[in-house]
mmCIF file of C-alpha atoms and ligand atoms in Angstrom:
data_model
loop_
_atom_site.group_PDB
_atom_site.id
_atom_site.type_symbol
_atom_site.label_atom_id
_atom_site.label_comp_id
_atom_site.label_asym_id
_atom_site.label_seq_id
_atom_site.Cartn_x
_atom_site.Cartn_y
_atom_site.Cartn_z
ATOM 1 C CA UNK A 73 159.925 102.324 118.635
ATOM 2 C CA UNK A 74 161.916 105.531 119.812
ATOM 3 C CA UNK A 75 165.045 106.366 119.651
ATOM 4 C CA UNK A 76 165.217 107.859 122.845
ATOM 5 C CA UNK A 77 163.407 105.033 125.079
ATOM 6 C CA UNK A 78 164.201 106.023 128.375
ATOM 7 C CA UNK A 79 163.364 110.068 127.832
ATOM 8 C CA UNK A 80 161.971 111.871 130.738
ATOM 9 C CA UNK A 81 162.348 108.407 133.280
ATOM 10 C CA UNK A 82 164.591 108.701 136.432
ATOM 11 C CA UNK A 83 166.808 105.679 136.768
ATOM 12 C CA UNK A 84 168.757 104.977 139.345
ATOM 13 C CA UNK A 85 171.076 102.043 138.975
ATOM 14 C CA UNK A 86 173.844 100.589 142.170
ATOM 15 C CA UNK A 87 178.001 98.856 140.691
ATOM 16 C CA UNK A 88 180.466 97.505 142.078
ATOM 17 C CA UNK A 89 181.863 96.532 144.897
ATOM 18 C CA UNK A 90 181.221 97.392 148.544
ATOM 19 C CA UNK A 91 185.302 97.927 150.782
ATOM 20 C CA UNK A 92 183.772 97.269 154.721
ATOM 21 C CA UNK A 93 185.846 98.950 157.030
ATOM 22 C CA UNK A 94 188.327 96.689 159.667
ATOM 23 C CA UNK A 95 190.839 99.499 160.744
ATOM 24 C CA UNK A 96 191.840 102.098 158.636
ATOM 25 C CA UNK A 97 193.880 100.139 156.321
ATOM 26 C CA UNK A 98 191.955 97.251 155.580
ATOM 27 C CA UNK A 99 188.924 96.695 154.246
ATOM 28 C CA UNK A 100 187.065 93.680 152.946
ATOM 29 C CA UNK A 101 185.631 93.871 149.535
ATOM 30 C CA UNK A 102 184.625 91.411 146.370
ATOM 31 C CA UNK A 103 186.162 91.540 142.783
ATOM 32 C CA UNK A 104 183.826 93.374 141.340
ATOM 33 C CA UNK A 105 184.979 95.914 138.883
ATOM 34 C CA UNK A 106 181.394 97.443 138.456
ATOM 35 C CA UNK A 107 181.899 97.259 134.549
ATOM 36 C CA UNK A 108 177.955 95.922 133.934
ATOM 37 C CA UNK A 109 177.173 98.170 136.045
ATOM 38 C CA UNK A 110 178.136 101.153 134.278
ATOM 39 C CA UNK A 111 177.533 99.384 131.140
ATOM 40 C CA UNK A 112 174.106 99.799 132.076
ATOM 41 C CA UNK A 113 173.841 103.573 133.155
ATOM 42 C CA UNK A 114 175.638 104.682 130.738
ATOM 43 C CA UNK A 115 172.996 103.370 128.617
ATOM 44 C CA UNK A 116 170.496 104.878 129.382
ATOM 45 C CA UNK A 117 171.657 108.057 129.972
ATOM 46 C CA UNK A 118 171.913 107.351 126.100
ATOM 47 C CA UNK A 119 168.958 106.260 126.546
ATOM 48 C CA UNK A 120 167.855 109.366 127.557
ATOM 49 C CA UNK A 121 167.297 108.645 131.098
ATOM 50 C CA UNK A 122 167.834 110.856 133.905
ATOM 51 C CA UNK A 123 170.873 108.756 135.780
ATOM 52 C CA UNK A 124 171.964 107.949 139.107
ATOM 53 C CA UNK A 125 174.840 105.605 139.722
ATOM 54 C CA UNK A 126 175.802 104.752 143.066
ATOM 55 C CA UNK A 127 179.240 103.263 143.070
ATOM 56 C CA UNK A 128 181.475 101.427 145.257
ATOM 57 C CA UNK A 129 184.945 102.105 145.572
ATOM 58 C CA UNK A 130 186.326 101.609 140.680
ATOM 59 C CA UNK A 131 188.691 101.951 138.530
ATOM 60 C CA UNK A 132 186.868 102.847 135.444
ATOM 61 C CA UNK A 133 185.861 106.123 134.105
ATOM 62 C CA UNK A 134 182.403 107.620 134.663
ATOM 63 C CA UNK A 135 179.661 106.852 132.332
ATOM 64 C CA UNK A 136 179.245 110.085 130.416
ATOM 65 C CA UNK A 137 175.870 111.743 131.043
ATOM 66 C CA UNK A 138 174.588 110.448 134.821
ATOM 67 C CA UNK A 139 175.258 112.064 138.280
ATOM 68 C CA UNK A 140 178.163 110.350 140.480
ATOM 69 C CA UNK A 141 177.150 109.233 144.276
ATOM 70 C CA UNK A 142 180.212 107.325 144.959
ATOM 71 C CA UNK A 143 180.122 105.341 147.815
ATOM 72 C CA UNK A 144 182.628 102.403 150.568
ATOM 73 C CA UNK A 145 180.386 100.455 152.615
ATOM 74 C CA UNK A 146 176.906 98.867 151.808
ATOM 75 C CA UNK A 147 175.093 100.895 154.861
ATOM 76 C CA UNK A 148 176.579 104.543 152.603
ATOM 77 C CA UNK A 149 175.021 103.095 149.802
ATOM 78 C CA UNK A 150 172.307 101.587 151.157
ATOM 79 C CA UNK A 151 171.838 105.180 152.038
ATOM 80 C CA UNK A 152 172.598 107.180 149.122
ATOM 81 C CA UNK A 153 169.846 104.997 146.989
ATOM 82 C CA UNK A 154 167.464 106.196 149.197
ATOM 83 C CA UNK A 155 168.765 109.788 148.928
ATOM 84 C CA UNK A 156 168.151 108.871 145.138
ATOM 85 C CA UNK A 157 164.690 107.566 144.728
ATOM 86 C CA UNK A 158 162.512 108.242 143.719
ATOM 87 C CA UNK A 159 163.104 106.516 140.209
ATOM 88 C CA UNK A 160 161.061 105.011 137.742
ATOM 89 C CA UNK A 161 163.349 102.096 137.169
ATOM 90 C CA UNK A 162 165.857 100.496 138.899
ATOM 91 C CA UNK A 163 169.132 98.526 138.409
ATOM 92 C CA UNK A 164 170.922 96.511 141.355
ATOM 93 C CA UNK A 165 173.862 95.650 139.737
ATOM 94 C CA UNK A 166 176.703 96.458 143.183
ATOM 95 C CA UNK A 167 178.446 92.984 144.573
ATOM 96 C CA UNK A 168 177.033 94.443 147.852
ATOM 97 C CA UNK A 169 179.634 93.105 150.800
ATOM 98 C CA UNK A 170 177.199 90.558 152.579
ATOM 99 C CA UNK A 171 179.044 90.881 155.592
ATOM 100 C CA UNK A 172 180.265 93.942 157.474
ATOM 101 C CA UNK A 173 183.196 93.514 160.433
ATOM 102 C CA UNK A 174 180.808 94.349 163.865
ATOM 103 C CA UNK A 175 183.320 97.461 164.207
ATOM 104 C CA UNK A 176 185.964 99.017 162.047
ATOM 105 C CA UNK A 177 188.839 100.070 164.527
ATOM 106 C CA UNK A 178 190.010 103.323 164.482
ATOM 107 C CA UNK A 179 193.323 102.884 164.379
ATOM 108 C CA UNK A 180 196.181 100.365 163.120
ATOM 109 C CA UNK A 181 195.803 97.069 164.434
ATOM 110 C CA UNK A 182 199.182 95.690 165.705
ATOM 111 C CA UNK A 183 200.627 93.023 164.926
ATOM 112 C CA UNK A 184 202.106 91.390 168.176
ATOM 113 C CA UNK A 185 203.733 88.697 166.639
ATOM 114 C CA UNK A 186 201.398 86.137 168.688
ATOM 115 C CA UNK A 187 197.401 86.455 168.693
ATOM 116 C CA UNK A 188 195.565 87.023 165.492
ATOM 117 C CA UNK A 189 192.939 89.230 165.923
ATOM 118 C CA UNK A 190 189.407 88.061 165.870
ATOM 119 C CA UNK A 191 187.315 89.114 163.115
ATOM 120 C CA UNK A 192 183.391 88.899 163.985
ATOM 121 C CA UNK A 193 180.939 90.412 160.804
ATOM 122 C CA UNK A 194 177.306 91.337 160.924
ATOM 123 C CA UNK A 195 175.314 91.123 157.947
ATOM 124 C CA UNK A 196 174.737 94.208 155.606
ATOM 125 C CA UNK A 197 170.941 94.987 155.305
ATOM 126 C CA UNK A 198 170.148 94.154 151.856
ATOM 127 C CA UNK A 199 169.501 96.871 149.839
ATOM 128 C CA UNK A 200 167.848 95.346 146.474
ATOM 129 C CA UNK A 201 165.108 93.803 149.459
ATOM 130 C CA UNK A 202 165.032 96.704 150.765
ATOM 131 C CA UNK A 203 163.421 98.649 148.145
ATOM 132 C CA UNK A 204 162.230 95.734 146.195
ATOM 133 C CA UNK A 205 159.456 95.080 149.301
ATOM 134 C CA UNK A 206 158.796 99.098 149.435
ATOM 135 C CA UNK A 207 155.859 99.914 149.174
ATOM 136 C CA UNK A 208 155.653 103.203 149.276
ATOM 137 C CA UNK A 209 157.867 105.097 146.675
ATOM 138 C CA UNK A 210 158.151 101.506 145.079
ATOM 139 C CA UNK A 211 160.608 102.058 141.662
ATOM 140 C CA UNK A 212 157.581 100.731 138.701
ATOM 141 C CA UNK A 213 160.346 97.678 138.070
ATOM 142 C CA UNK A 214 163.042 96.521 140.226
ATOM 143 C CA UNK A 215 166.310 94.999 138.398
ATOM 144 C CA UNK A 216 168.539 92.228 140.558
ATOM 145 C CA UNK A 217 170.997 91.341 140.036
ATOM 146 C CA UNK A 218 172.383 87.259 140.581
ATOM 147 C CA UNK A 219 176.046 86.341 141.117
ATOM 148 C CA UNK A 220 176.137 82.995 140.662
ATOM 149 C CA UNK A 221 178.860 80.059 140.638
ATOM 150 C CA UNK A 222 176.016 77.032 140.484
ATOM 151 C CA UNK A 223 172.792 75.895 139.611
ATOM 152 C CA UNK A 224 172.338 79.704 138.172
ATOM 153 C CA UNK A 225 168.996 79.344 136.722
ATOM 154 C CA UNK A 226 167.462 77.107 140.101
ATOM 155 C CA UNK A 227 170.074 79.987 142.414
ATOM 156 C CA UNK A 228 168.037 82.801 140.057
ATOM 157 C CA UNK A 229 164.238 81.177 140.301
ATOM 158 C CA UNK A 230 164.958 81.410 144.564
ATOM 159 C CA UNK A 231 166.651 84.965 144.125
ATOM 160 C CA UNK A 232 163.641 86.594 142.554
ATOM 161 C CA UNK A 233 160.882 85.637 145.054
ATOM 162 C CA UNK A 234 162.712 85.712 148.209
ATOM 163 C CA UNK A 235 164.016 89.591 146.949
ATOM 164 C CA UNK A 236 161.091 90.883 145.505
ATOM 165 C CA UNK A 237 162.616 92.475 142.233
ATOM 166 C CA UNK A 238 160.176 92.421 138.965
ATOM 167 C CA UNK A 239 163.214 91.192 136.741
ATOM 168 C CA UNK A 240 166.670 89.148 137.756
ATOM 169 C CA UNK A 241 169.671 89.771 135.346
ATOM 170 C CA UNK A 242 171.719 86.044 136.427
ATOM 171 C CA UNK A 243 175.333 85.551 134.788
ATOM 172 C CA UNK A 244 177.613 82.899 136.259
ATOM 173 C CA UNK A 245 180.973 84.135 137.873
ATOM 174 C CA UNK A 246 182.410 80.828 137.941
ATOM 175 C CA UNK A 247 186.487 81.749 137.778
ATOM 176 C CA UNK A 248 186.174 79.783 134.367
ATOM 177 C CA UNK A 249 183.596 81.642 132.733
ATOM 178 C CA UNK A 250 186.859 85.045 134.555
ATOM 179 C CA UNK A 251 182.667 87.481 134.532
ATOM 180 C CA UNK A 252 183.849 89.088 137.960
ATOM 181 C CA UNK A 253 186.170 91.527 136.830
ATOM 182 C CA UNK A 254 186.240 90.718 132.575
ATOM 183 C CA UNK A 255 184.594 92.393 129.251
ATOM 184 C CA UNK A 256 182.532 90.000 128.776
ATOM 185 C CA UNK A 257 179.170 88.364 129.899
ATOM 186 C CA UNK A 258 177.369 85.738 130.053
ATOM 187 C CA UNK A 259 173.453 86.829 131.296
ATOM 188 C CA UNK A 260 170.540 84.967 131.300
ATOM 189 C CA UNK A 261 167.099 87.298 131.757
ATOM 190 C CA UNK A 262 164.626 86.084 134.219
ATOM 191 C CA UNK A 263 161.581 87.706 135.620
ATOM 192 C CA UNK A 264 158.534 86.699 137.912
ATOM 193 C CA UNK A 265 156.341 85.398 135.534
ATOM 194 C CA UNK A 266 158.442 81.787 135.183
ATOM 195 C CA UNK A 267 159.738 83.387 131.800
ATOM 196 C CA UNK A 268 163.378 82.921 130.329
ATOM 197 C CA UNK A 269 166.144 83.943 128.624
ATOM 198 C CA UNK A 270 169.520 82.680 127.662
ATOM 199 C CA UNK A 271 172.015 85.293 126.123
ATOM 200 C CA UNK A 272 175.150 84.779 124.083
ATOM 201 C CA UNK A 273 178.556 86.232 125.829
ATOM 202 C CA UNK A 274 178.793 89.679 124.586
ATOM 203 C CA UNK A 275 180.925 92.463 125.294
ATOM 204 C CA UNK A 276 179.399 94.066 128.553
ATOM 205 C CA UNK A 277 178.551 96.828 127.559
ATOM 206 C CA UNK A 278 176.475 95.552 124.926
ATOM 207 C CA UNK A 279 174.584 93.450 127.040
ATOM 208 C CA UNK A 280 174.364 96.697 128.792
ATOM 209 C CA UNK A 281 172.941 98.664 125.862
ATOM 210 C CA UNK A 282 170.521 95.374 125.345
ATOM 211 C CA UNK A 283 168.911 95.200 129.483
ATOM 212 C CA UNK A 284 167.951 98.317 128.520
ATOM 213 C CA UNK A 285 166.062 98.158 125.530
ATOM 214 C CA UNK A 286 163.816 95.357 127.313
ATOM 215 C CA UNK A 287 163.841 97.666 130.911
ATOM 216 C CA UNK A 288 161.772 100.016 128.634
ATOM 217 C CA UNK A 289 159.477 98.280 127.217
ATOM 218 C CA UNK A 290 158.446 97.297 129.558
ATOM 219 C CA UNK A 291 157.833 99.929 131.856
ATOM 220 C CA UNK A 292 156.437 101.462 128.428
ATOM 221 C CA UNK A 293 153.151 98.954 128.546
HETATM 222 O O1 LIG B 154 171.852 88.106 147.749
HETATM 223 P P1 LIG B 154 172.502 88.604 146.743
HETATM 224 O O2 LIG B 154 173.838 88.090 147.908
HETATM 225 O O3 LIG B 154 173.590 86.735 145.689
HETATM 226 O O4 LIG B 154 171.785 88.616 145.897
HETATM 227 C C1 LIG B 154 172.657 90.179 144.563
HETATM 228 C C2 LIG B 154 171.524 90.796 144.507
HETATM 229 O O5 LIG B 154 170.538 92.020 145.266
HETATM 230 C C3 LIG B 154 171.828 91.753 143.786
HETATM 231 O O6 LIG B 154 171.248 92.619 142.679
HETATM 232 C C4 LIG B 154 172.718 92.709 144.443
HETATM 233 O O7 LIG B 154 173.241 94.006 144.125
HETATM 234 C C5 LIG B 154 171.539 93.026 145.314
HETATM 235 N N1 LIG B 154 172.312 92.989 146.556
HETATM 236 C C6 LIG B 154 171.899 94.189 148.100
HETATM 237 N N2 LIG B 154 172.410 94.201 148.771
HETATM 238 C C7 LIG B 154 172.592 93.134 149.785
HETATM 239 C C8 LIG B 154 173.438 92.246 149.341
HETATM 240 C C9 LIG B 154 172.554 92.222 147.635
HETATM 241 O O8 LIG B 154 171.312 94.667 147.334
HETATM 242 N N3 LIG B 154 173.428 93.374 151.037
#
């Protein structure tokens, strides 16, 4: 096969957590490190693609050869994704916050010694579903991720249908595995036709390279 299987392809990757502000100093976030999404972006660039990496706040280095777009919130991430399209392949590896505070205060909420401030949440837009269900300008191949702690495969099957993506990478993020924030990952790759592969535990960089090989093969058919 060609040494540059994604030459001439435009690839969009989301990675990292989102930060949803409560006030100027506080936010809601999650334990995503961005390692798996960044590894996929790096592997896609190495495979010859033109890569845009839309990343939430992370503390890992930028992959080489990709165009970085840095965002904080889910809504900023959706806007950045829409601005980065069109793409042949879109991989939604970010751990997008499901909810955000209804309002973000302009000044720091004060501790007044008695009342605890209420925290009301609203749902964030689902970036993956929004793009996967587009009728115009949908990337040829849309890949979602599923971070699950139980019934990983069953939840992944349900998710691939509900989100409208072509492929889903499911991983077990129960605390014992140390996937979230760690450097290794055990993934299951599912397709809409019912296909399922379970891969051995691998370094996230290796998972990224193998996933990119699969995506390139599917794009080529
Ligand atoms: O529903 P759940 O959050 O488990 O779905 C995970 C998949 O959906 C991931 O690919 C994630 O990047 C994407 N997602 C998204 N926008 C959201 C929530 C999840 O793109 N608001």
